[in-house]
mmCIF file of C-alpha atoms in Angstrom:
data_model
loop_
_atom_site.group_PDB
_atom_site.id
_atom_site.type_symbol
_atom_site.label_atom_id
_atom_site.label_comp_id
_atom_site.label_asym_id
_atom_site.label_seq_id
_atom_site.Cartn_x
_atom_site.Cartn_y
_atom_site.Cartn_z
ATOM 1 C CA GLY A 1 23.748 -1.818 -31.909
ATOM 2 C CA LEU A 2 21.163 -1.718 -29.110
ATOM 3 C CA ALA A 3 20.807 2.075 -29.225
ATOM 4 C CA GLU A 4 19.996 2.170 -32.949
ATOM 5 C CA GLN A 5 17.508 -0.726 -32.777
ATOM 6 C CA SER A 6 15.757 0.789 -29.772
ATOM 7 C CA ARG A 7 15.109 4.077 -31.561
ATOM 8 C CA GLY A 8 12.744 2.764 -34.193
ATOM 9 C CA GLY A 9 14.234 -0.569 -35.215
ATOM 10 C CA PRO A 10 12.627 -4.025 -34.938
ATOM 11 C CA LEU A 11 13.494 -4.222 -31.233
ATOM 12 C CA ALA A 12 11.438 -1.086 -30.523
ATOM 13 C CA SER A 13 8.409 -2.391 -32.428
ATOM 14 C CA ILE A 14 8.419 -5.504 -30.243
ATOM 15 C CA LEU A 15 8.891 -3.670 -26.946
ATOM 16 C CA ASP A 16 6.387 -0.857 -27.633
ATOM 17 C CA ASP A 17 3.400 -3.192 -27.213
ATOM 18 C CA ALA A 18 4.792 -5.162 -24.262
ATOM 19 C CA PRO A 19 2.481 -5.063 -21.204
ATOM 20 C CA ASP A 20 5.442 -4.920 -18.821
ATOM 21 C CA ALA A 21 7.687 -1.901 -18.483
ATOM 22 C CA MET A 22 10.798 -2.327 -20.635
ATOM 23 C CA LEU A 23 14.035 -0.378 -20.566
ATOM 24 C CA ALA A 24 17.005 -0.774 -22.902
ATOM 25 C CA VAL A 25 20.303 0.214 -21.300
ATOM 26 C CA ASP A 26 23.533 0.482 -23.291
ATOM 27 C CA ALA A 27 26.964 -0.716 -22.225
ATOM 28 C CA ARG A 28 27.654 2.626 -20.494
ATOM 29 C CA GLY A 29 24.571 2.322 -18.286
ATOM 30 C CA PHE A 30 22.522 4.971 -20.168
ATOM 31 C CA VAL A 31 18.861 4.426 -21.067
ATOM 32 C CA VAL A 32 18.419 4.240 -24.845
ATOM 33 C CA TYR A 33 14.774 3.164 -24.914
ATOM 34 C CA ALA A 34 11.695 3.153 -22.649
ATOM 35 C CA ASN A 35 8.331 1.738 -23.742
ATOM 36 C CA ALA A 36 4.915 3.176 -22.865
ATOM 37 C CA ALA A 37 4.495 0.865 -19.877
ATOM 38 C CA VAL A 38 7.430 2.596 -18.166
ATOM 39 C CA GLU A 39 5.441 5.818 -17.928
ATOM 40 C CA ARG A 40 2.434 3.943 -16.509
ATOM 41 C CA LEU A 41 4.689 2.315 -13.935
ATOM 42 C CA LEU A 42 6.944 5.196 -12.900
ATOM 43 C CA GLY A 43 5.270 8.321 -14.273
ATOM 44 C CA HIS A 44 8.429 9.216 -16.195
ATOM 45 C CA GLY A 45 7.930 9.666 -19.927
ATOM 46 C CA ALA A 46 10.471 8.336 -22.397
ATOM 47 C CA SER A 47 11.790 11.867 -23.019
ATOM 48 C CA GLN A 48 12.599 12.197 -19.300
ATOM 49 C CA ILE A 49 14.513 8.911 -19.153
ATOM 50 C CA VAL A 50 16.235 8.327 -22.483
ATOM 51 C CA ASP A 51 19.865 9.449 -22.681
ATOM 52 C CA ARG A 52 20.072 9.587 -18.870
ATOM 53 C CA PRO A 53 21.915 7.096 -16.637
ATOM 54 C CA VAL A 54 19.592 4.360 -15.399
ATOM 55 C CA ALA A 55 21.167 4.845 -11.938
ATOM 56 C CA ALA A 56 19.193 8.112 -11.691
ATOM 57 C CA LEU A 57 16.031 6.046 -11.234
ATOM 58 C CA LEU A 58 17.477 4.058 -8.343
ATOM 59 C CA ASN A 59 17.493 5.083 -4.705
ATOM 60 C CA ASP A 60 19.553 2.317 -3.145
ATOM 61 C CA ALA A 61 23.248 1.481 -3.544
ATOM 62 C CA ALA A 62 22.591 -2.269 -3.373
ATOM 63 C CA ASP A 63 20.133 -2.001 -6.267
ATOM 64 C CA LEU A 64 22.739 -0.117 -8.286
ATOM 65 C CA GLU A 65 25.317 -2.829 -7.591
ATOM 66 C CA ARG A 66 22.955 -5.528 -8.821
ATOM 67 C CA LEU A 67 22.090 -3.558 -11.916
ATOM 68 C CA VAL A 68 25.761 -3.001 -12.704
ATOM 69 C CA SER A 69 26.408 -6.731 -12.293
ATOM 70 C CA SER A 70 23.809 -7.443 -14.974
ATOM 71 C CA ILE A 71 25.220 -4.793 -17.305
ATOM 72 C CA VAL A 72 28.775 -6.129 -16.968
ATOM 73 C CA GLU A 73 27.977 -9.188 -19.048
ATOM 74 C CA ARG A 74 26.467 -11.248 -16.253
ATOM 75 C CA GLU A 75 22.786 -12.049 -16.525
ATOM 76 C CA VAL A 76 20.601 -11.859 -13.427
ATOM 77 C CA GLU A 77 17.430 -13.899 -13.818
ATOM 78 C CA GLU A 78 15.224 -11.825 -11.514
ATOM 79 C CA TRP A 79 15.562 -9.633 -8.468
ATOM 80 C CA GLU A 80 13.627 -6.916 -6.680
ATOM 81 C CA LEU A 81 14.723 -3.296 -6.561
ATOM 82 C CA THR A 82 13.289 0.087 -5.611
ATOM 83 C CA LEU A 83 12.804 2.806 -8.235
ATOM 84 C CA THR A 84 11.701 6.413 -7.785
ATOM 85 C CA ARG A 85 8.420 7.507 -9.353
ATOM 86 C CA SER A 86 7.980 10.943 -10.884
ATOM 87 C CA ASP A 87 5.991 12.062 -7.806
ATOM 88 C CA GLY A 88 8.858 11.084 -5.506
ATOM 89 C CA ARG A 89 7.228 7.921 -4.167
ATOM 90 C CA ALA A 90 9.165 4.668 -4.190
ATOM 91 C CA ALA A 91 8.022 1.733 -6.303
ATOM 92 C CA ARG A 92 9.073 -1.825 -5.522
ATOM 93 C CA ILE A 93 9.854 -3.540 -8.803
ATOM 94 C CA ALA A 94 10.497 -7.140 -9.824
ATOM 95 C CA ALA A 95 13.090 -6.854 -12.582
ATOM 96 C CA SER A 96 14.724 -9.313 -14.931
ATOM 97 C CA ALA A 97 17.640 -8.505 -17.218
ATOM 98 C CA ARG A 98 18.699 -9.943 -20.538
ATOM 99 C CA THR A 99 22.092 -9.013 -21.964
ATOM 100 C CA ARG A 100 22.595 -8.462 -25.697
ATOM 101 C CA ARG A 101 25.727 -9.149 -27.708
ATOM 102 C CA LEU A 102 26.809 -8.178 -31.193
ATOM 103 C CA ASP A 103 27.734 -10.668 -33.892
ATOM 104 C CA ASP A 104 31.388 -10.485 -32.862
ATOM 105 C CA GLY A 105 30.472 -11.419 -29.290
ATOM 106 C CA THR A 106 31.079 -8.011 -27.711
ATOM 107 C CA PHE A 107 28.656 -6.785 -25.044
ATOM 108 C CA ASP A 108 26.113 -4.286 -26.389
ATOM 109 C CA GLY A 109 23.734 -3.619 -23.503
ATOM 110 C CA THR A 110 20.859 -4.905 -21.405
ATOM 111 C CA VAL A 111 17.083 -5.041 -21.747
ATOM 112 C CA LEU A 112 15.270 -4.724 -18.405
ATOM 113 C CA CYS A 113 11.754 -6.062 -17.894
ATOM 114 C CA MET A 114 10.014 -4.571 -14.842
ATOM 115 C CA ARG A 115 6.784 -5.340 -13.006
ATOM 116 C CA ASP A 116 5.211 -3.479 -10.074
ATOM 117 C CA VAL A 117 5.173 -5.588 -6.883
ATOM 118 C CA THR A 118 4.809 -2.675 -4.425
ATOM 119 C CA GLU A 119 1.605 -3.991 -2.837
ATOM 120 C CA ARG A 120 3.058 -7.481 -2.464
ATOM 121 C CA TYR A 121 6.248 -6.030 -0.954
ATOM 122 C CA HIS A 122 4.350 -3.936 1.601
ATOM 123 C CA ALA A 123 2.096 -6.874 2.455
ATOM 124 C CA GLY A 124 5.169 -9.081 3.010
ATOM 125 C CA THR A 125 6.823 -6.420 5.172
ATOM 126 C CA GLU A 126 3.676 -6.043 7.263
ATOM 127 C CA LEU A 127 3.364 -9.825 7.621
ATOM 128 C CA SER A 128 6.980 -10.057 8.811
ATOM 129 C CA ARG A 129 6.319 -7.322 11.370
ATOM 130 C CA LYS A 130 3.208 -9.080 12.668
ATOM 131 C CA ASN A 131 5.038 -12.412 12.815
ATOM 132 C CA ALA A 132 7.789 -10.799 14.890
ATOM 133 C CA GLU A 133 5.167 -9.343 17.249
ATOM 134 C CA LEU A 134 3.434 -12.713 17.505
ATOM 135 C CA GLU A 135 6.697 -14.507 18.282
ATOM 136 C CA HIS A 136 7.466 -11.958 21.001
ATOM 137 C CA CYS A 137 3.984 -12.457 22.487
ATOM 138 C CA VAL A 138 4.367 -16.246 22.418
ATOM 139 C CA HIS A 139 7.677 -16.105 24.283
ATOM 140 C CA ALA A 140 6.289 -13.629 26.827
ATOM 141 C CA LEU A 141 3.174 -15.765 27.335
ATOM 142 C CA ALA A 142 5.234 -18.941 27.764
ATOM 143 C CA HIS A 143 7.450 -17.233 30.352
ATOM 144 C CA ASP A 144 4.439 -15.908 32.285
ATOM 145 C CA LEU A 145 2.762 -19.316 32.299
ATOM 146 C CA ARG A 146 5.846 -21.203 33.401
ATOM 147 C CA SER A 147 6.316 -19.281 36.646
ATOM 148 C CA PRO A 148 3.049 -20.377 38.332
ATOM 149 C CA LEU A 149 3.370 -23.830 36.758
ATOM 150 C CA VAL A 150 6.776 -24.384 38.383
ATOM 151 C CA SER A 151 5.248 -23.454 41.747
ATOM 152 C CA LEU A 152 2.258 -25.742 41.195
ATOM 153 C CA LEU A 153 4.383 -28.766 40.335
ATOM 154 C CA GLY A 154 6.877 -27.993 43.073
ATOM 155 C CA PHE A 155 4.254 -27.775 45.846
ATOM 156 C CA SER A 156 2.479 -30.888 44.560
ATOM 157 C CA ARG A 157 5.749 -32.826 44.881
ATOM 158 C CA LEU A 158 6.253 -31.469 48.419
ATOM 159 C CA LEU A 159 2.681 -32.442 49.253
ATOM 160 C CA ARG A 160 3.325 -35.997 48.081
ATOM 161 C CA GLN A 161 6.720 -36.267 49.831
ATOM 162 C CA ASP A 162 5.800 -34.691 53.185
ATOM 163 C CA TYR A 163 2.130 -35.613 53.529
ATOM 164 C CA GLY A 164 1.762 -38.672 51.311
ATOM 165 C CA ALA A 165 1.439 -40.984 54.277
ATOM 166 C CA LEU A 166 -1.505 -38.937 55.598
ATOM 167 C CA LEU A 167 -3.447 -39.008 52.337
ATOM 168 C CA ASP A 168 -6.053 -41.651 51.585
ATOM 169 C CA ASP A 169 -6.598 -43.059 48.116
ATOM 170 C CA THR A 170 -8.824 -40.146 47.126
ATOM 171 C CA GLY A 171 -6.243 -37.574 48.267
ATOM 172 C CA THR A 172 -3.455 -39.400 46.406
ATOM 173 C CA HIS A 173 -5.659 -39.502 43.316
ATOM 174 C CA PHE A 174 -6.186 -35.730 43.532
ATOM 175 C CA VAL A 175 -2.411 -35.136 43.784
ATOM 176 C CA ASP A 176 -1.893 -37.406 40.777
ATOM 177 C CA ARG A 177 -4.464 -35.384 38.795
ATOM 178 C CA ILE A 178 -2.794 -32.097 39.760
ATOM 179 C CA GLU A 179 0.630 -33.355 38.618
ATOM 180 C CA GLN A 180 -0.795 -34.839 35.422
ATOM 181 C CA ALA A 181 -2.540 -31.566 34.552
ATOM 182 C CA GLY A 182 0.653 -29.645 35.305
ATOM 183 C CA ARG A 183 2.747 -31.875 33.042
ATOM 184 C CA THR A 184 0.139 -31.541 30.283
ATOM 185 C CA MET A 185 0.332 -27.778 30.567
ATOM 186 C CA GLU A 186 4.143 -27.987 30.527
ATOM 187 C CA ASP A 187 3.963 -29.990 27.274
ATOM 188 C CA LEU A 188 1.572 -27.438 25.755
ATOM 189 C CA ILE A 189 3.938 -24.573 26.578
ATOM 190 C CA HIS A 190 6.839 -26.527 25.064
ATOM 191 C CA ASP A 191 4.815 -27.198 21.906
ATOM 192 C CA LEU A 192 3.868 -23.521 21.687
ATOM 193 C CA LEU A 193 7.533 -22.497 21.789
ATOM 194 C CA GLU A 194 8.443 -25.180 19.236
ATOM 195 C CA LEU A 195 5.754 -23.866 16.896
ATOM 196 C CA SER A 196 7.130 -20.332 17.143
ATOM 197 C CA ARG A 197 10.633 -21.602 16.236
ATOM 198 C CA ILE A 198 9.591 -23.300 12.968
ATOM 199 C CA GLY A 199 11.556 -21.800 10.087
ATOM 200 C CA GLN A 200 14.164 -20.194 12.345
ATOM 201 C CA PRO A 201 17.894 -20.232 11.378
ATOM 202 C CA GLY A 202 18.619 -23.071 13.815
ATOM 203 C CA GLU A 203 16.903 -25.558 11.539
ATOM 204 C CA ARG A 204 19.118 -27.561 9.178
ATOM 205 C CA LYS A 205 17.243 -28.267 5.971
ATOM 206 C CA ALA A 206 18.359 -30.950 3.547
ATOM 207 C CA MET A 207 16.938 -33.557 1.180
ATOM 208 C CA VAL A 208 15.575 -36.174 3.592
ATOM 209 C CA ASN A 209 14.414 -39.670 2.701
ATOM 210 C CA PRO A 210 11.138 -40.190 4.625
ATOM 211 C CA ALA A 211 11.681 -43.963 4.528
ATOM 212 C CA THR A 212 14.546 -43.762 7.039
ATOM 213 C CA VAL A 213 12.430 -41.641 9.400
ATOM 214 C CA LEU A 214 9.426 -43.954 9.064
ATOM 215 C CA HIS A 215 11.456 -47.121 9.670
ATOM 216 C CA GLN A 216 12.971 -45.518 12.773
ATOM 217 C CA LEU A 217 9.479 -44.739 14.059
ATOM 218 C CA GLN A 218 8.277 -48.240 13.211
ATOM 219 C CA ALA A 219 11.017 -49.718 15.373
ATOM 220 C CA GLU A 220 10.296 -47.327 18.255
ATOM 221 C CA LEU A 221 6.527 -47.934 18.116
ATOM 222 C CA LYS A 222 6.773 -51.738 17.676
ATOM 223 C CA PRO A 223 5.678 -52.576 21.264
ATOM 224 C CA ARG A 224 2.553 -50.379 20.944
ATOM 225 C CA LEU A 225 1.780 -51.681 17.466
ATOM 226 C CA ASP A 226 2.143 -55.335 18.525
ATOM 227 C CA ALA A 227 0.055 -54.823 21.663
ATOM 228 C CA ALA A 228 -2.785 -53.305 19.656
ATOM 229 C CA GLY A 229 -2.434 -55.742 16.742
ATOM 230 C CA ILE A 230 -1.820 -52.885 14.313
ATOM 231 C CA GLU A 231 0.131 -53.244 11.070
ATOM 232 C CA LEU A 232 2.048 -50.153 9.969
ATOM 233 C CA VAL A 233 2.388 -50.205 6.168
ATOM 234 C CA LEU A 234 5.197 -47.984 4.850
ATOM 235 C CA PRO A 235 5.781 -46.767 1.269
ATOM 236 C CA GLN A 236 8.556 -48.561 -0.587
ATOM 237 C CA ASP A 237 10.114 -45.607 -2.402
ATOM 238 C CA PRO A 238 8.774 -42.249 -1.106
ATOM 239 C CA PRO A 239 9.990 -38.992 -2.707
ATOM 240 C CA LEU A 240 12.692 -37.020 -0.970
ATOM 241 C CA VAL A 241 11.564 -34.034 1.127
ATOM 242 C CA PHE A 242 13.548 -30.810 1.556
ATOM 243 C CA CYS A 243 13.112 -30.146 5.276
ATOM 244 C CA ASP A 244 14.603 -30.306 8.740
ATOM 245 C CA ARG A 245 14.798 -34.019 9.628
ATOM 246 C CA THR A 246 13.728 -33.461 13.236
ATOM 247 C CA ARG A 247 10.576 -31.628 12.100
ATOM 248 C CA LEU A 248 9.686 -34.443 9.700
ATOM 249 C CA TYR A 249 10.178 -36.964 12.505
ATOM 250 C CA GLN A 250 7.845 -34.917 14.726
ATOM 251 C CA VAL A 251 5.165 -34.738 12.034
ATOM 252 C CA PHE A 252 5.156 -38.501 11.383
ATOM 253 C CA SER A 253 5.420 -39.291 15.093
ATOM 254 C CA ASN A 254 2.355 -37.189 15.868
ATOM 255 C CA LEU A 255 0.341 -38.533 12.927
ATOM 256 C CA ILE A 256 1.085 -42.202 13.613
ATOM 257 C CA GLY A 257 0.782 -41.794 17.378
ATOM 258 C CA ASN A 258 -2.633 -40.139 17.022
ATOM 259 C CA ALA A 259 -3.747 -42.886 14.630
ATOM 260 C CA ILE A 260 -2.777 -45.573 17.143
ATOM 261 C CA ASP A 261 -4.564 -43.763 19.975
ATOM 262 C CA HIS A 262 -7.791 -42.921 18.151
ATOM 263 C CA MET A 263 -8.338 -45.530 15.428
ATOM 264 C CA GLY A 264 -10.636 -47.523 17.680
ATOM 265 C CA ALA A 265 -11.264 -51.249 17.447
ATOM 266 C CA CYS A 266 -11.254 -51.505 13.648
#
């Protein structure tokens, strides 16, 4: 079985030279083999691991549950787990499991292939923390900017309503510029909040056909296209895109709208 092959059989000769850390675990969950890369990864020599339960290397109940699920005849392609090094430090490991069966089909054990991804894990954790801080700052900034903006737009409307008759053309023009600048700032704040929400759980991702989105935009933009004498050429059979449909609509709307506005007289 797996135990005999791992202690000097052909399986051991293959695993000994493997660059990744390899563990062979029998059907009871005990380690029957550890190659040299295991000691480089975890600091535990083979003599410290073999004939001990593999659960002794784990420090999280969820990791143990996943490992057990792979040992109980169900293969897990790859997952990440946390193992304990010999110096007590935790190592984040990308592990894949391959079950082994005997000729009669009975379950014999599991071979685990492990690779150190500790640095990547910490970098991802730090990035998530910074993204959370950035999102908080964006929301706080948007809230702080909206308060004076509401006052600015409100007083400009009162100025137009109550004193519009007293303003000459220049004064009316100035009020128009104030309101236009305020609405532009309002749009910028809205776009800033929309940017911070990208990828949030509220989005509904699915396989979207860009053709339907593009034809919708073509119909909506037809008056502008006809007025400018612009022909919008759409692909006949574009590939499907896994995304939130609203986001895809926004992307194409911005791209085509900018093209119409800035393509010049060509």
